Amino acid sequence: MYLRDKYPEADIIKVEKMAKPIIAIVGRPNVGKSTLFNRMVRERRAVIEDFPGITRDRLYGTAEWEGRSFLVVDTGGFQHETGDIMREVKGQVFAAVEEADVVILLLDSESGPQPSDAELINMLRKYGKKVFYAVNKIDSPKKEKSMLYDFYSLGVELFPVSALNGYGYDDLMDGIASLLPVVLEEETRYPRIAIVGRPNVGKSTLVNSLLGKNRMIVSPVPGTTRDAVDSVCSYYGRRYVIVDTAGIRRKGKMAETVERYSFMRTLKNIEDSDVVLIVLDASEGVLELDQKIAGLVYNAKKGALLLLNKWDIVDKETMSSKEAEEQVYQKLWFMRYAPVLTISALSKQRVTKVFSMIDEIITEGARRIGTHELNEFLGEVLSAKELPLYKGKRIKIHYITQIKTSPPGFVVFTNYKEGMKEQYIKFLENQLRKRFSFKGVPIGIFVRQKQR
């Protein structure tokens, strides 16, 4: 059952229809859809590997051709096989076709026309969309003559192309661009929210709940999401880019090339994000892998929100939310600044609170404290707790100033840099948080020695 069937869309959470036209790439597995997608968006965003079934969800990217800007959607491979996952993949393929203005059906010259190609052509005709039939893996005029002949039996206009090296690509794009309007719009950057966690903790279900529709494939099979997938949503008029990332596995489980790609993509999405939602399974508690994932976010110095998901199945008589929060902090002691929220992505319990907490974390990360106010604060701190002697000499902190935001960074100037031990720097951080909060964001304190 789709989530939208079980939970009607909330009026306050809607996916925004973007002004840019949308181009969807569809086709059988392993015909080169992700390679073409990457060429169109001009960066390696989709996972590429020489065996089928890598892309399962829709993946969006922005592209431009001859002054025309548009969105490109990479989809999972269409195939005959049955089963829950394949039904979901087909549903995602046709959901992409439904929202697209132009469709590219990519065919494989090496395998020749297949029955599923003809089936897909017939299905696409029902949608009444403009379809470009591109025959991939043709990289020379000689191959064009020898490999294109069999595809004429499909009764459609063909575009020979090589997604890998670009042969015929200009002709294909010229044809597509001629149908697209020139969209003039201001460049707008929305807060980028990455959702990370172990496989099967409910990340994709959370995305669906946040968006209010069945945007992601949801399956009890761990590892369904192999690539990061972007969605734009709006909450009370404020827009966000939600990024569902692949579940990070233990190192021994990442031996396969695909898992390594997914892991690297997740790291990059953490680096590119404004706030990271770390999803934990409340029914299992914080595991060692959860600690490592939180460590990646901490090392990237990103604002974070800890989400204890599946709270609906926890026995409330034996565990209160306060007790659960303290257990989280015992395992993630290095992220006590990150708030903990108990939710159920499936039943949408407290899910809408996520947006207000994201806004608060972004605001806290952008907070700037004036130098005068900071030094008044420093005077109070020093009067309460002086620094210990260093080699028999008294350590002085002359002043403190803020040098950056997102995350906040401060510099303290002292007469003996070596005398500023980690323990006192941590004490300073705790005092800064008591006075100025900085909820959900890491703080950097840098020590410099003032010239004598």
mmCIF file of N, CA and C in Angstrom, residues 99-149:
data_model
loop_
_atom_site.group_PDB
_atom_site.id
_atom_site.type_symbol
_atom_site.label_atom_id
_atom_site.label_comp_id
_atom_site.label_asym_id
_atom_site.label_seq_id
_atom_site.Cartn_x
_atom_site.Cartn_y
_atom_site.Cartn_z
ATOM 1 N N GLU A 99 4.827 13.419 -14.341
ATOM 2 C CA GLU A 99 5.179 14.801 -14.030
ATOM 3 C C GLU A 99 6.096 15.423 -15.084
ATOM 4 N N ALA A 100 6.563 14.631 -16.060
ATOM 5 C CA ALA A 100 7.510 15.127 -17.053
ATOM 6 C C ALA A 100 6.813 15.879 -18.189
ATOM 7 N N ASP A 101 7.540 16.822 -18.774
ATOM 8 C CA ASP A 101 7.085 17.508 -19.980
ATOM 9 C C ASP A 101 7.592 16.790 -21.234
ATOM 10 N N VAL A 102 8.784 16.208 -21.122
ATOM 11 C CA VAL A 102 9.394 15.448 -22.226
ATOM 12 C C VAL A 102 9.982 14.176 -21.644
ATOM 13 N N VAL A 103 9.891 13.071 -22.411
ATOM 14 C CA VAL A 103 10.419 11.786 -21.966
ATOM 15 C C VAL A 103 11.491 11.307 -22.944
ATOM 16 N N ILE A 104 12.599 10.805 -22.416
ATOM 17 C CA ILE A 104 13.602 10.123 -23.236
ATOM 18 C C ILE A 104 13.514 8.635 -22.930
ATOM 19 N N LEU A 105 13.149 7.838 -23.942
ATOM 20 C CA LEU A 105 13.196 6.385 -23.790
ATOM 21 C C LEU A 105 14.538 5.925 -24.342
ATOM 22 N N LEU A 106 15.401 5.439 -23.456
ATOM 23 C CA LEU A 106 16.735 5.018 -23.857
ATOM 24 C C LEU A 106 16.744 3.530 -24.184
ATOM 25 N N LEU A 107 17.230 3.202 -25.370
ATOM 26 C CA LEU A 107 17.314 1.818 -25.847
ATOM 27 C C LEU A 107 18.789 1.418 -25.937
ATOM 28 N N ASP A 108 19.044 0.121 -25.944
ATOM 29 C CA ASP A 108 20.422 -0.392 -25.927
ATOM 30 C C ASP A 108 20.758 -1.031 -27.264
ATOM 31 N N SER A 109 21.661 -0.414 -28.002
ATOM 32 C CA SER A 109 22.015 -0.932 -29.330
ATOM 33 C C SER A 109 22.691 -2.290 -29.247
ATOM 34 N N GLU A 110 23.390 -2.569 -28.154
ATOM 35 C CA GLU A 110 24.140 -3.828 -28.042
ATOM 36 C C GLU A 110 23.226 -5.028 -27.831
ATOM 37 N N SER A 111 22.138 -4.849 -27.095
ATOM 38 C CA SER A 111 21.219 -5.973 -26.856
ATOM 39 C C SER A 111 20.112 -6.032 -27.899
ATOM 40 N N GLY A 112 19.949 -4.936 -28.689
ATOM 41 C CA GLY A 112 18.902 -4.908 -29.696
ATOM 42 C C GLY A 112 17.539 -4.670 -29.075
ATOM 43 N N PRO A 113 16.504 -4.488 -29.896
ATOM 44 C CA PRO A 113 15.155 -4.255 -29.362
ATOM 45 C C PRO A 113 14.643 -5.476 -28.599
ATOM 46 N N GLN A 114 14.042 -5.251 -27.442
ATOM 47 C CA GLN A 114 13.530 -6.319 -26.589
ATOM 48 C C GLN A 114 12.010 -6.174 -26.435
ATOM 49 N N PRO A 115 11.314 -7.261 -26.090
ATOM 50 C CA PRO A 115 9.864 -7.163 -25.896
ATOM 51 C C PRO A 115 9.470 -6.086 -24.881
ATOM 52 N N SER A 116 10.298 -5.914 -23.834
ATOM 53 C CA SER A 116 9.959 -4.897 -22.826
ATOM 54 C C SER A 116 10.089 -3.489 -23.394
ATOM 55 N N ASP A 117 10.942 -3.301 -24.432
ATOM 56 C CA ASP A 117 11.032 -1.994 -25.095
ATOM 57 C C ASP A 117 9.702 -1.661 -25.777
ATOM 58 N N ALA A 118 9.178 -2.645 -26.518
ATOM 59 C CA ALA A 118 7.902 -2.443 -27.213
ATOM 60 C C ALA A 118 6.772 -2.221 -26.211
ATOM 61 N N GLU A 119 6.809 -2.965 -25.089
ATOM 62 C CA GLU A 119 5.786 -2.802 -24.044
ATOM 63 C C GLU A 119 5.839 -1.387 -23.463
ATOM 64 N N LEU A 120 7.043 -0.901 -23.247
ATOM 65 C CA LEU A 120 7.210 0.433 -22.665
ATOM 66 C C LEU A 120 6.758 1.515 -23.648
ATOM 67 N N ILE A 121 7.044 1.319 -24.933
ATOM 68 C CA ILE A 121 6.602 2.276 -25.958
ATOM 69 C C ILE A 121 5.077 2.380 -25.959
ATOM 70 N N ASN A 122 4.408 1.233 -25.895
ATOM 71 C CA ASN A 122 2.939 1.233 -25.883
ATOM 72 C C ASN A 122 2.381 1.921 -24.643
ATOM 73 N N MET A 123 3.034 1.705 -23.506
ATOM 74 C CA MET A 123 2.591 2.348 -22.265
ATOM 75 C C MET A 123 2.778 3.858 -22.332
ATOM 76 N N LEU A 124 3.897 4.296 -22.895
ATOM 77 C CA LEU A 124 4.185 5.729 -22.977
ATOM 78 C C LEU A 124 3.182 6.452 -23.876
ATOM 79 N N ARG A 125 2.710 5.778 -24.899
ATOM 80 C CA ARG A 125 1.746 6.405 -25.817
ATOM 81 C C ARG A 125 0.470 6.823 -25.104
ATOM 82 N N LYS A 126 0.121 6.106 -24.029
ATOM 83 C CA LYS A 126 -1.105 6.420 -23.291
ATOM 84 C C LYS A 126 -1.011 7.757 -22.558
ATOM 85 N N TYR A 127 0.216 8.210 -22.304
ATOM 86 C CA TYR A 127 0.390 9.447 -21.534
ATOM 87 C C TYR A 127 0.342 10.687 -22.423
ATOM 88 N N GLY A 128 0.462 10.498 -23.746
ATOM 89 C CA GLY A 128 0.394 11.636 -24.659
ATOM 90 C C GLY A 128 1.547 12.615 -24.520
ATOM 91 N N LYS A 129 2.686 12.160 -23.998
ATOM 92 C CA LYS A 129 3.849 13.035 -23.840
ATOM 93 C C LYS A 129 4.736 12.953 -25.079
ATOM 94 N N LYS A 130 5.534 14.010 -25.305
ATOM 95 C CA LYS A 130 6.517 13.970 -26.380
ATOM 96 C C LYS A 130 7.660 13.072 -25.940
ATOM 97 N N VAL A 131 7.940 12.030 -26.734
ATOM 98 C CA VAL A 131 8.960 11.048 -26.374
ATOM 99 C C VAL A 131 10.075 11.061 -27.423
ATOM 100 N N PHE A 132 11.313 11.099 -26.949
ATOM 101 C CA PHE A 132 12.489 10.959 -27.813
ATOM 102 C C PHE A 132 13.059 9.558 -27.609
ATOM 103 N N TYR A 133 13.149 8.812 -28.702
ATOM 104 C CA TYR A 133 13.632 7.432 -28.642
ATOM 105 C C TYR A 133 15.115 7.430 -29.001
ATOM 106 N N ALA A 134 15.977 7.297 -27.989
ATOM 107 C CA ALA A 134 17.429 7.372 -28.187
ATOM 108 C C ALA A 134 18.031 5.979 -28.079
ATOM 109 N N VAL A 135 18.792 5.585 -29.097
ATOM 110 C CA VAL A 135 19.460 4.284 -29.095
ATOM 111 C C VAL A 135 20.890 4.506 -28.626
ATOM 112 N N ASN A 136 21.199 4.003 -27.457
ATOM 113 C CA ASN A 136 22.479 4.285 -26.801
ATOM 114 C C ASN A 136 23.581 3.315 -27.223
ATOM 115 N N LYS A 137 24.818 3.688 -26.871
ATOM 116 C CA LYS A 137 26.030 2.884 -27.107
ATOM 117 C C LYS A 137 26.379 2.814 -28.591
ATOM 118 N N ILE A 138 26.028 3.872 -29.325
ATOM 119 C CA ILE A 138 26.446 4.016 -30.726
ATOM 120 C C ILE A 138 27.402 5.202 -30.771
ATOM 121 N N ASP A 139 28.678 4.936 -31.048
ATOM 122 C CA ASP A 139 29.671 5.998 -30.937
ATOM 123 C C ASP A 139 30.388 6.331 -32.247
ATOM 124 N N SER A 140 29.817 5.911 -33.385
ATOM 125 C CA SER A 140 30.445 6.234 -34.670
ATOM 126 C C SER A 140 29.426 6.056 -35.794
ATOM 127 N N PRO A 141 29.621 6.723 -36.939
ATOM 128 C CA PRO A 141 28.704 6.539 -38.080
ATOM 129 C C PRO A 141 28.643 5.083 -38.533
ATOM 130 N N LYS A 142 29.757 4.362 -38.436
ATOM 131 C CA LYS A 142 29.778 2.954 -38.848
ATOM 132 C C LYS A 142 28.829 2.125 -37.979
ATOM 133 N N LYS A 143 28.901 2.328 -36.661
ATOM 134 C CA LYS A 143 28.010 1.596 -35.759
ATOM 135 C C LYS A 143 26.562 2.032 -35.955
ATOM 136 N N GLU A 144 26.368 3.292 -36.303
ATOM 137 C CA GLU A 144 25.024 3.795 -36.525
ATOM 138 C C GLU A 144 24.350 3.034 -37.655
ATOM 139 N N LYS A 145 25.086 2.783 -38.717
ATOM 140 C CA LYS A 145 24.524 2.067 -39.860
ATOM 141 C C LYS A 145 24.228 0.616 -39.529
ATOM 142 N N SER A 146 25.146 -0.019 -38.787
ATOM 143 C CA SER A 146 25.008 -1.454 -38.545
ATOM 144 C C SER A 146 24.082 -1.790 -37.376
ATOM 145 N N MET A 147 23.976 -0.900 -36.385
ATOM 146 C CA MET A 147 23.265 -1.248 -35.154
ATOM 147 C C MET A 147 21.877 -0.627 -35.049
ATOM 148 N N LEU A 148 21.567 0.312 -35.922
ATOM 149 C CA LEU A 148 20.285 1.005 -35.815
ATOM 150 C C LEU A 148 19.162 0.284 -36.555
ATOM 151 N N TYR A 149 19.545 -0.536 -37.536
ATOM 152 C CA TYR A 149 18.580 -1.139 -38.461
ATOM 153 C C TYR A 149 17.464 -1.900 -37.733
#
